């Protein structure tokens, strides 16, 4: 089965894109690696090019954040290429907001090269590889997650400016003593602020309060393309980590159906 036109493979991690490109070419897909910044500019707008591909394979496992979601959305505007997003099961919910667009499919990181190739073929023929119920379920999960974030933001708005600053610094990875130095106050004062903000947020621990901050603002990945290192103030369970290209050679390409 042929694909009408090139298939662009891109990832914030170039080596991952190159590995998946080679894997797809081995099963007959006319894949071409593209650097992320050559396709989407810093503002999230598509870079003008002479021709557009039939399909874009965007590998974002481990770097899913609001900025990357916006970049991929820009690639899937009406009349542009169809897009398959390769994400991890833990973060695929973030892509539910794009699934009202039939030109976007979301797959996860556990399927073979041949299955990813089948997704590409389906998209080029104008059909989706996703089950309608699966697509609807992911959209529903995304909407529920969006509402939870809004609720947490409302809770964060109840914090005083000092409490808010303490939480922001903890979320950036600073320890309590470092927060005190940064704010020019005693460590005991910082701990009092932590106790008060935990009470307002209904957080049983400092780590849970920090996790709420990350949940509200998608701070895990920030505004950039690569997640920042986990800091001392973060909840170890809040960041899935940076682990693209689980298997960069052979059978698996780090992409699969949900």
PDB file of N, CA and C in Angstrom, residues 7-10 14-34 57 59 113-114 116-117 247-253:
ATOM      1  N   UNK A   7       5.958  11.470   4.375  1.00  0.00           N
ATOM      2  CA  UNK A   7       5.524  11.428   5.771  1.00  0.00           C
ATOM      3  C   UNK A   7       6.636  12.047   6.598  1.00  0.00           C
ATOM      4  N   UNK A   8       6.333  13.148   7.265  1.00  0.00           N
ATOM      5  CA  UNK A   8       7.328  13.809   8.099  1.00  0.00           C
ATOM      6  C   UNK A   8       7.297  13.212   9.496  1.00  0.00           C
ATOM      7  N   UNK A   9       8.461  12.902  10.015  1.00  0.00           N
ATOM      8  CA  UNK A   9       8.594  12.415  11.387  1.00  0.00           C
ATOM      9  C   UNK A   9       9.378  13.458  12.170  1.00  0.00           C
ATOM     10  N   UNK A  10       8.790  13.954  13.242  1.00  0.00           N
ATOM     11  CA  UNK A  10       9.480  14.964  14.030  1.00  0.00           C
ATOM     12  C   UNK A  10       9.296  14.722  15.513  1.00  0.00           C
ATOM     13  N   UNK A  14      15.760  14.852  18.277  1.00  0.00           N
ATOM     14  CA  UNK A  14      16.048  14.521  16.882  1.00  0.00           C
ATOM     15  C   UNK A  14      16.409  13.055  16.693  1.00  0.00           C
ATOM     16  N   UNK A  15      17.177  12.482  17.603  1.00  0.00           N
ATOM     17  CA  UNK A  15      17.593  11.090  17.456  1.00  0.00           C
ATOM     18  C   UNK A  15      16.396  10.144  17.461  1.00  0.00           C
ATOM     19  N   UNK A  16      15.385  10.475  18.241  1.00  0.00           N
ATOM     20  CA  UNK A  16      14.172   9.656  18.263  1.00  0.00           C
ATOM     21  C   UNK A  16      13.471   9.724  16.911  1.00  0.00           C
ATOM     22  N   UNK A  17      13.355  10.930  16.361  1.00  0.00           N
ATOM     23  CA  UNK A  17      12.724  11.094  15.051  1.00  0.00           C
ATOM     24  C   UNK A  17      13.481  10.318  13.979  1.00  0.00           C
ATOM     25  N   UNK A  18      14.803  10.360  14.048  1.00  0.00           N
ATOM     26  CA  UNK A  18      15.602   9.647  13.051  1.00  0.00           C
ATOM     27  C   UNK A  18      15.421   8.142  13.158  1.00  0.00           C
ATOM     28  N   UNK A  19      15.336   7.628  14.380  1.00  0.00           N
ATOM     29  CA  UNK A  19      15.153   6.184  14.569  1.00  0.00           C
ATOM     30  C   UNK A  19      13.800   5.723  14.042  1.00  0.00           C
ATOM     31  N   UNK A  20      12.749   6.499  14.314  1.00  0.00           N
ATOM     32  CA  UNK A  20      11.424   6.129  13.845  1.00  0.00           C
ATOM     33  C   UNK A  20      11.330   6.266  12.328  1.00  0.00           C
ATOM     34  N   UNK A  21      11.979   7.268  11.777  1.00  0.00           N
ATOM     35  CA  UNK A  21      12.019   7.424  10.319  1.00  0.00           C
ATOM     36  C   UNK A  21      12.609   6.176   9.666  1.00  0.00           C
ATOM     37  N   UNK A  22      13.747   5.719  10.178  1.00  0.00           N
ATOM     38  CA  UNK A  22      14.396   4.531   9.619  1.00  0.00           C
ATOM     39  C   UNK A  22      13.498   3.309   9.739  1.00  0.00           C
ATOM     40  N   UNK A  23      12.798   3.184  10.874  1.00  0.00           N
ATOM     41  CA  UNK A  23      11.917   2.037  11.075  1.00  0.00           C
ATOM     42  C   UNK A  23      10.744   2.057  10.083  1.00  0.00           C
ATOM     43  N   UNK A  24      10.154   3.221   9.871  1.00  0.00           N
ATOM     44  CA  UNK A  24       9.039   3.323   8.936  1.00  0.00           C
ATOM     45  C   UNK A  24       9.490   3.073   7.503  1.00  0.00           C
ATOM     46  N   UNK A  25      10.649   3.574   7.136  1.00  0.00           N
ATOM     47  CA  UNK A  25      11.167   3.342   5.791  1.00  0.00           C
ATOM     48  C   UNK A  25      11.425   1.861   5.543  1.00  0.00           C
ATOM     49  N   UNK A  26      11.765   1.127   6.601  1.00  0.00           N
ATOM     50  CA  UNK A  26      12.037  -0.297   6.452  1.00  0.00           C
ATOM     51  C   UNK A  26      10.783  -1.095   6.097  1.00  0.00           C
ATOM     52  N   UNK A  27       9.602  -0.513   6.351  1.00  0.00           N
ATOM     53  CA  UNK A  27       8.351  -1.194   5.978  1.00  0.00           C
ATOM     54  C   UNK A  27       7.650  -0.475   4.832  1.00  0.00           C
ATOM     55  N   UNK A  28       8.394   0.352   4.106  1.00  0.00           N
ATOM     56  CA  UNK A  28       7.876   0.934   2.880  1.00  0.00           C
ATOM     57  C   UNK A  28       7.191   2.272   2.993  1.00  0.00           C
ATOM     58  N   UNK A  29       7.218   2.912   4.155  1.00  0.00           N
ATOM     59  CA  UNK A  29       6.608   4.232   4.308  1.00  0.00           C
ATOM     60  C   UNK A  29       7.641   5.285   3.918  1.00  0.00           C
ATOM     61  N   UNK A  30       7.307   6.236   3.014  1.00  0.00           N
ATOM     62  CA  UNK A  30       8.265   7.260   2.578  1.00  0.00           C
ATOM     63  C   UNK A  30       8.480   8.335   3.640  1.00  0.00           C
ATOM     64  N   UNK A  31       9.094   7.929   4.742  1.00  0.00           N
ATOM     65  CA  UNK A  31       9.256   8.823   5.886  1.00  0.00           C
ATOM     66  C   UNK A  31      10.494   9.703   5.728  1.00  0.00           C
ATOM     67  N   UNK A  32      10.401  10.931   6.243  1.00  0.00           N
ATOM     68  CA  UNK A  32      11.502  11.881   6.227  1.00  0.00           C
ATOM     69  C   UNK A  32      11.585  12.546   7.594  1.00  0.00           C
ATOM     70  N   UNK A  33      12.783  12.625   8.142  1.00  0.00           N
ATOM     71  CA  UNK A  33      12.970  13.298   9.425  1.00  0.00           C
ATOM     72  C   UNK A  33      12.955  14.806   9.237  1.00  0.00           C
ATOM     73  N   UNK A  34      12.277  15.506  10.110  1.00  0.00           N
ATOM     74  CA  UNK A  34      12.289  16.962  10.132  1.00  0.00           C
ATOM     75  C   UNK A  34      12.617  17.427  11.544  1.00  0.00           C
ATOM     76  N   UNK A  57       4.088  12.597  11.686  1.00  0.00           N
ATOM     77  CA  UNK A  57       4.180  11.740  12.867  1.00  0.00           C
ATOM     78  C   UNK A  57       4.934  12.539  13.924  1.00  0.00           C
ATOM     79  N   UNK A  59       6.305  12.704  17.571  1.00  0.00           N
ATOM     80  CA  UNK A  59       6.652  11.829  18.696  1.00  0.00           C
ATOM     81  C   UNK A  59       6.919  12.706  19.906  1.00  0.00           C
ATOM     82  N   UNK A 113       6.275  -1.229  14.499  1.00  0.00           N
ATOM     83  CA  UNK A 113       6.448  -0.394  13.314  1.00  0.00           C
ATOM     84  C   UNK A 113       5.310  -0.620  12.330  1.00  0.00           C
ATOM     85  N   UNK A 114       4.935  -1.874  12.131  1.00  0.00           N
ATOM     86  CA  UNK A 114       3.886  -2.173  11.150  1.00  0.00           C
ATOM     87  C   UNK A 114       2.549  -1.573  11.553  1.00  0.00           C
ATOM     88  N   UNK A 116       2.180   1.206  13.373  1.00  0.00           N
ATOM     89  CA  UNK A 116       2.277   2.643  13.129  1.00  0.00           C
ATOM     90  C   UNK A 116       2.135   2.934  11.636  1.00  0.00           C
ATOM     91  N   UNK A 117       2.735   2.092  10.816  1.00  0.00           N
ATOM     92  CA  UNK A 117       2.597   2.257   9.366  1.00  0.00           C
ATOM     93  C   UNK A 117       1.137   2.157   8.948  1.00  0.00           C
ATOM     94  N   UNK A 247      12.489   1.929  22.559  1.00  0.00           N
ATOM     95  CA  UNK A 247      13.319   0.972  21.854  1.00  0.00           C
ATOM     96  C   UNK A 247      13.633   1.569  20.494  1.00  0.00           C
ATOM     97  N   UNK A 248      14.859   2.035  20.291  1.00  0.00           N
ATOM     98  CA  UNK A 248      15.176   2.810  19.101  1.00  0.00           C
ATOM     99  C   UNK A 248      15.605   1.944  17.923  1.00  0.00           C
ATOM    100  N   UNK A 249      15.546   0.644  18.076  1.00  0.00           N
ATOM    101  CA  UNK A 249      15.896  -0.198  16.952  1.00  0.00           C
ATOM    102  C   UNK A 249      15.059  -1.455  17.000  1.00  0.00           C
ATOM    103  N   UNK A 250      14.904  -2.122  15.842  1.00  0.00           N
ATOM    104  CA  UNK A 250      14.205  -3.385  15.809  1.00  0.00           C
ATOM    105  C   UNK A 250      12.711  -3.223  15.763  1.00  0.00           C
ATOM    106  N   UNK A 251      12.021  -4.116  16.481  1.00  0.00           N
ATOM    107  CA  UNK A 251      10.585  -4.274  16.323  1.00  0.00           C
ATOM    108  C   UNK A 251       9.800  -3.054  16.767  1.00  0.00           C
ATOM    109  N   UNK A 252      10.138  -2.503  17.914  1.00  0.00           N
ATOM    110  CA  UNK A 252       9.362  -1.397  18.467  1.00  0.00           C
ATOM    111  C   UNK A 252       9.944  -0.046  18.061  1.00  0.00           C
ATOM    112  N   UNK A 253       9.047   0.921  17.867  1.00  0.00           N
ATOM    113  CA  UNK A 253       9.516   2.269  17.543  1.00  0.00           C
ATOM    114  C   UNK A 253       9.103   3.272  18.586  1.00  0.00           C
TER     115      UNK A 253
END
